[in-house]
mmCIF file of C-alpha atoms in Angstrom:
data_model
loop_
_atom_site.group_PDB
_atom_site.id
_atom_site.type_symbol
_atom_site.label_atom_id
_atom_site.label_comp_id
_atom_site.label_asym_id
_atom_site.label_seq_id
_atom_site.Cartn_x
_atom_site.Cartn_y
_atom_site.Cartn_z
ATOM 1 C CA UNK A 1 18.865 5.658 2.089
ATOM 2 C CA UNK A 2 22.590 4.998 2.023
ATOM 3 C CA UNK A 3 24.116 7.081 4.837
ATOM 4 C CA UNK A 4 23.575 10.673 3.609
ATOM 5 C CA UNK A 5 22.579 9.553 0.115
ATOM 6 C CA UNK A 6 18.906 9.336 -0.859
ATOM 7 C CA UNK A 7 18.095 7.325 -3.999
ATOM 8 C CA UNK A 8 14.828 7.734 -5.898
ATOM 9 C CA UNK A 9 13.278 6.302 -9.058
ATOM 10 C CA UNK A 10 10.417 7.572 -11.186
ATOM 11 C CA UNK A 11 8.312 7.221 -14.302
ATOM 12 C CA UNK A 12 11.072 9.005 -16.171
ATOM 13 C CA UNK A 13 13.022 5.688 -15.952
ATOM 14 C CA UNK A 14 15.921 7.349 -14.119
ATOM 15 C CA UNK A 15 17.408 6.757 -10.665
ATOM 16 C CA UNK A 16 18.764 9.857 -8.927
ATOM 17 C CA UNK A 17 21.214 9.901 -6.025
ATOM 18 C CA UNK A 18 20.707 12.966 -3.843
ATOM 19 C CA UNK A 19 23.258 13.870 -1.198
ATOM 20 C CA UNK A 20 21.365 15.727 1.519
ATOM 21 C CA UNK A 21 24.617 17.475 2.485
ATOM 22 C CA UNK A 22 25.167 18.922 -1.021
ATOM 23 C CA UNK A 23 23.546 21.932 -2.673
ATOM 24 C CA UNK A 24 23.033 20.188 -6.031
ATOM 25 C CA UNK A 25 19.632 18.779 -6.964
ATOM 26 C CA UNK A 26 21.285 15.384 -7.449
ATOM 27 C CA UNK A 27 24.867 14.186 -7.462
ATOM 28 C CA UNK A 28 24.512 11.318 -9.949
ATOM 29 C CA UNK A 29 21.966 9.431 -12.047
ATOM 30 C CA UNK A 30 21.581 5.832 -13.196
ATOM 31 C CA UNK A 31 20.148 4.863 -16.582
ATOM 32 C CA UNK A 32 19.098 1.335 -17.478
ATOM 33 C CA UNK A 33 15.375 0.762 -17.068
ATOM 34 C CA UNK A 34 13.179 1.273 -20.111
ATOM 35 C CA UNK A 35 10.002 1.849 -18.119
ATOM 36 C CA UNK A 36 9.045 3.236 -14.715
ATOM 37 C CA UNK A 37 11.323 2.405 -11.777
ATOM 38 C CA UNK A 38 9.020 0.916 -9.133
ATOM 39 C CA UNK A 39 11.379 -0.687 -6.603
ATOM 40 C CA UNK A 40 14.656 0.369 -4.944
ATOM 41 C CA UNK A 41 16.610 -1.170 -2.061
ATOM 42 C CA UNK A 42 20.158 -0.681 -0.787
ATOM 43 C CA UNK A 43 22.018 -3.699 0.600
ATOM 44 C CA UNK A 44 22.783 -3.743 4.326
ATOM 45 C CA UNK A 45 26.485 -3.101 3.713
ATOM 46 C CA UNK A 46 25.517 -0.140 1.468
ATOM 47 C CA UNK A 47 27.657 -1.477 -1.377
ATOM 48 C CA UNK A 48 24.897 -2.480 -3.824
ATOM 49 C CA UNK A 49 21.573 -0.984 -4.921
ATOM 50 C CA UNK A 50 18.834 -3.193 -6.388
ATOM 51 C CA UNK A 51 16.251 -1.625 -8.701
ATOM 52 C CA UNK A 52 13.105 -3.121 -10.203
ATOM 53 C CA UNK A 53 11.057 -1.722 -13.049
ATOM 54 C CA UNK A 54 7.847 -1.970 -15.027
ATOM 55 C CA UNK A 55 10.036 -3.328 -17.828
ATOM 56 C CA UNK A 56 10.206 -6.590 -15.793
ATOM 57 C CA UNK A 57 13.937 -6.088 -15.235
ATOM 58 C CA UNK A 58 16.006 -6.281 -12.077
ATOM 59 C CA UNK A 59 19.261 -4.316 -11.965
ATOM 60 C CA UNK A 60 22.006 -4.348 -9.362
ATOM 61 C CA UNK A 61 24.248 -1.263 -9.191
ATOM 62 C CA UNK A 62 27.501 -0.737 -7.333
ATOM 63 C CA UNK A 63 27.949 2.135 -4.907
ATOM 64 C CA UNK A 64 29.754 4.999 -6.606
ATOM 65 C CA UNK A 65 29.249 3.635 -10.138
ATOM 66 C CA UNK A 66 26.956 4.795 -12.925
ATOM 67 C CA UNK A 67 26.693 1.483 -14.791
ATOM 68 C CA UNK A 68 24.911 -1.635 -13.591
ATOM 69 C CA UNK A 69 26.800 -4.654 -12.300
ATOM 70 C CA UNK A 70 24.016 -7.128 -13.069
ATOM 71 C CA UNK A 71 20.842 -7.303 -15.116
ATOM 72 C CA UNK A 72 18.308 -10.077 -14.559
ATOM 73 C CA UNK A 73 15.407 -10.665 -16.955
ATOM 74 C CA UNK A 74 13.653 -13.716 -15.503
ATOM 75 C CA UNK A 75 10.572 -11.929 -14.099
ATOM 76 C CA UNK A 76 7.546 -11.712 -16.393
ATOM 77 C CA UNK A 77 5.918 -8.684 -14.759
ATOM 78 C CA UNK A 78 6.906 -5.502 -12.935
ATOM 79 C CA UNK A 79 9.419 -5.912 -10.110
ATOM 80 C CA UNK A 80 8.326 -3.826 -7.109
ATOM 81 C CA UNK A 81 9.195 -6.023 -4.120
ATOM 82 C CA UNK A 82 12.888 -6.164 -3.155
ATOM 83 C CA UNK A 83 14.648 -7.288 0.037
ATOM 84 C CA UNK A 84 18.275 -7.996 0.980
ATOM 85 C CA UNK A 85 19.002 -10.749 3.481
ATOM 86 C CA UNK A 86 20.595 -9.601 6.748
ATOM 87 C CA UNK A 87 22.018 -13.122 7.209
ATOM 88 C CA UNK A 88 24.004 -13.667 4.003
ATOM 89 C CA UNK A 89 25.990 -11.127 2.040
ATOM 90 C CA UNK A 90 24.684 -10.630 -1.499
ATOM 91 C CA UNK A 91 21.448 -12.602 -1.039
ATOM 92 C CA UNK A 92 18.620 -10.675 -2.705
ATOM 93 C CA UNK A 93 14.912 -11.538 -2.982
ATOM 94 C CA UNK A 94 12.638 -10.000 -5.630
ATOM 95 C CA UNK A 95 8.934 -10.364 -6.355
ATOM 96 C CA UNK A 96 7.005 -10.026 -9.607
ATOM 97 C CA UNK A 97 3.588 -8.624 -10.438
ATOM 98 C CA UNK A 98 0.297 -10.221 -11.419
ATOM 99 C CA UNK A 99 1.535 -11.865 -14.626
ATOM 100 C CA UNK A 100 4.551 -13.316 -12.817
ATOM 101 C CA UNK A 101 3.574 -14.103 -9.181
ATOM 102 C CA UNK A 102 7.026 -15.454 -8.299
ATOM 103 C CA UNK A 103 9.608 -14.684 -5.644
ATOM 104 C CA UNK A 104 13.122 -15.141 -6.961
ATOM 105 C CA UNK A 105 16.366 -15.284 -5.031
ATOM 106 C CA UNK A 106 19.733 -14.124 -6.353
ATOM 107 C CA UNK A 107 23.357 -14.324 -5.289
ATOM 108 C CA UNK A 108 24.852 -10.989 -6.294
ATOM 109 C CA UNK A 109 28.350 -12.080 -5.223
ATOM 110 C CA UNK A 110 28.481 -14.878 -7.807
ATOM 111 C CA UNK A 111 25.916 -13.073 -10.022
ATOM 112 C CA UNK A 112 23.732 -16.174 -10.281
ATOM 113 C CA UNK A 113 20.009 -16.927 -9.871
ATOM 114 C CA UNK A 114 19.029 -19.211 -7.012
ATOM 115 C CA UNK A 115 15.590 -20.504 -5.988
ATOM 116 C CA UNK A 116 12.215 -19.456 -7.328
ATOM 117 C CA UNK A 117 8.741 -20.039 -5.864
ATOM 118 C CA UNK A 118 5.331 -19.412 -7.444
ATOM 119 C CA UNK A 119 3.169 -17.649 -4.850
ATOM 120 C CA UNK A 120 -0.077 -17.683 -6.836
ATOM 121 C CA UNK A 121 -0.596 -13.922 -6.434
ATOM 122 C CA UNK A 122 0.958 -10.564 -7.270
ATOM 123 C CA UNK A 123 3.950 -9.928 -4.966
ATOM 124 C CA UNK A 124 3.716 -6.448 -3.415
ATOM 125 C CA UNK A 125 6.336 -6.462 -0.621
ATOM 126 C CA UNK A 126 9.125 -8.568 0.832
ATOM 127 C CA UNK A 127 10.953 -8.358 4.161
ATOM 128 C CA UNK A 128 13.446 -10.618 5.918
ATOM 129 C CA UNK A 129 13.367 -11.422 9.603
ATOM 130 C CA UNK A 130 16.505 -10.117 11.302
ATOM 131 C CA UNK A 131 16.311 -12.844 13.966
ATOM 132 C CA UNK A 132 15.790 -16.020 11.908
ATOM 133 C CA UNK A 133 16.260 -17.045 8.277
ATOM 134 C CA UNK A 134 12.687 -16.370 7.218
ATOM 135 C CA UNK A 135 11.060 -13.933 4.799
ATOM 136 C CA UNK A 136 7.540 -12.501 4.698
ATOM 137 C CA UNK A 137 5.720 -11.571 1.500
ATOM 138 C CA UNK A 138 2.534 -9.573 0.992
ATOM 139 C CA UNK A 139 0.296 -10.017 -2.008
ATOM 140 C CA UNK A 140 -2.377 -8.552 -4.217
ATOM 141 C CA UNK A 141 -4.522 -10.117 -6.903
ATOM 142 C CA UNK A 142 -5.923 -12.593 -6.468
ATOM 143 C CA UNK A 143 -5.660 -13.693 -2.840
ATOM 144 C CA UNK A 144 -4.434 -10.575 -0.950
ATOM 145 C CA UNK A 145 -2.581 -12.833 1.472
ATOM 146 C CA UNK A 146 0.527 -12.600 3.660
ATOM 147 C CA UNK A 147 2.953 -15.552 3.642
ATOM 148 C CA UNK A 148 5.882 -16.375 5.909
ATOM 149 C CA UNK A 149 8.520 -18.546 4.226
ATOM 150 C CA UNK A 150 11.460 -20.457 5.660
ATOM 151 C CA UNK A 151 14.686 -20.000 3.710
ATOM 152 C CA UNK A 152 16.335 -21.806 1.926
ATOM 153 C CA UNK A 153 13.730 -24.599 1.861
ATOM 154 C CA UNK A 154 10.991 -22.098 0.836
ATOM 155 C CA UNK A 155 8.459 -24.056 2.855
ATOM 156 C CA UNK A 156 5.418 -22.054 3.946
ATOM 157 C CA UNK A 157 5.267 -21.494 7.688
ATOM 158 C CA UNK A 158 1.876 -19.796 7.556
ATOM 159 C CA UNK A 159 -0.512 -18.004 5.233
ATOM 160 C CA UNK A 160 -2.385 -15.071 6.790
ATOM 161 C CA UNK A 161 -5.624 -13.669 5.427
ATOM 162 C CA UNK A 162 -7.819 -10.785 6.490
ATOM 163 C CA UNK A 163 -7.199 -7.996 3.998
ATOM 164 C CA UNK A 164 -9.819 -7.749 1.269
ATOM 165 C CA UNK A 165 -7.681 -5.715 -1.155
ATOM 166 C CA UNK A 166 -4.035 -5.952 -2.168
ATOM 167 C CA UNK A 167 -1.544 -5.509 0.635
ATOM 168 C CA UNK A 168 0.429 -2.513 -0.598
ATOM 169 C CA UNK A 169 2.455 -1.638 2.498
ATOM 170 C CA UNK A 170 4.644 -3.587 4.903
ATOM 171 C CA UNK A 171 6.858 -2.508 7.808
ATOM 172 C CA UNK A 172 8.807 -4.535 10.375
ATOM 173 C CA UNK A 173 9.059 -3.479 14.026
ATOM 174 C CA UNK A 174 12.467 -2.558 15.509
ATOM 175 C CA UNK A 175 12.465 -5.801 17.532
ATOM 176 C CA UNK A 176 11.982 -7.809 14.348
ATOM 177 C CA UNK A 177 9.048 -9.727 15.836
ATOM 178 C CA UNK A 178 6.032 -7.832 14.499
ATOM 179 C CA UNK A 179 4.915 -6.497 11.149
ATOM 180 C CA UNK A 180 2.230 -4.036 10.147
ATOM 181 C CA UNK A 181 0.457 -4.254 6.797
ATOM 182 C CA UNK A 182 -1.672 -1.688 5.006
ATOM 183 C CA UNK A 183 -4.096 -2.375 2.180
ATOM 184 C CA UNK A 184 -6.668 -0.782 -0.079
ATOM 185 C CA UNK A 185 -9.377 -1.963 2.320
ATOM 186 C CA UNK A 186 -8.494 1.065 4.516
ATOM 187 C CA UNK A 187 -7.129 -1.028 7.390
ATOM 188 C CA UNK A 188 -3.797 -1.485 9.104
ATOM 189 C CA UNK A 189 -3.230 -4.941 10.552
ATOM 190 C CA UNK A 190 -0.602 -5.814 13.130
ATOM 191 C CA UNK A 191 0.832 -9.338 13.145
ATOM 192 C CA UNK A 192 3.271 -11.165 15.410
ATOM 193 C CA UNK A 193 5.048 -13.394 12.888
ATOM 194 C CA UNK A 194 8.722 -13.741 13.859
ATOM 195 C CA UNK A 195 10.495 -14.891 17.035
ATOM 196 C CA UNK A 196 12.361 -12.382 19.159
ATOM 197 C CA UNK A 197 16.139 -11.929 19.235
ATOM 198 C CA UNK A 198 16.634 -14.530 21.972
ATOM 199 C CA UNK A 199 14.302 -17.162 20.534
ATOM 200 C CA UNK A 200 15.658 -20.277 18.841
ATOM 201 C CA UNK A 201 14.282 -22.364 16.040
ATOM 202 C CA UNK A 202 14.489 -25.747 17.709
ATOM 203 C CA UNK A 203 15.025 -28.557 15.220
ATOM 204 C CA UNK A 204 13.618 -26.374 12.476
ATOM 205 C CA UNK A 205 10.150 -26.612 13.962
ATOM 206 C CA UNK A 206 9.563 -22.990 14.911
ATOM 207 C CA UNK A 207 6.062 -21.722 14.188
ATOM 208 C CA UNK A 208 5.469 -18.131 15.191
ATOM 209 C CA UNK A 209 2.619 -17.143 17.461
ATOM 210 C CA UNK A 210 0.368 -15.303 15.060
ATOM 211 C CA UNK A 211 -2.149 -12.651 15.950
ATOM 212 C CA UNK A 212 -3.730 -9.675 14.248
ATOM 213 C CA UNK A 213 -5.363 -6.447 15.310
ATOM 214 C CA UNK A 214 -7.118 -4.052 12.986
ATOM 215 C CA UNK A 215 -6.957 -0.267 12.960
ATOM 216 C CA UNK A 216 -9.271 1.632 10.601
ATOM 217 C CA UNK A 217 -7.525 4.538 8.890
ATOM 218 C CA UNK A 218 -10.763 6.333 8.103
#
């Protein structure tokens, strides 16, 4: 979502912008990917849209434009996981599939690649903490793990296990402290991974209090 604009991508390789206030089916379309569009994320300032595809490409589009601003080709598998930092304008994280296994960071202001880390597993989701400069990733083959990373050092704060199939879904609570993950093992797991809004990372030694509860979907 970008205010009243809903953006969607599909196997037809197109990205449609739909204005929920307009009668038209869609108000504009973006062409660039050569295979299925599998990841979309608007920046927090609503000025840039990141898209990832099964063609292993990452595009960044400007609001109100029909041509891409940037095209990155460094991933070696589909790019599904995308997340914009709430702490630094233009800082984008992207994750690659099973043949890639990396999380890459990009500065879309200077249009340059930044750090890269090999996670050892397919990257399914990414989300930044809104309270501290940390990012959580969820994974599929082969370890089905959840990792909390400190940025920009990319040191692992913790690796969480419990899901037996790839962790396809991730959501962050409104407080920014908790996440919920959903996987093909038919469970939802709730984790306390980030500090609250008033917590401080003293001397860079913060380690979140981690816990999990399991809810069976069926």
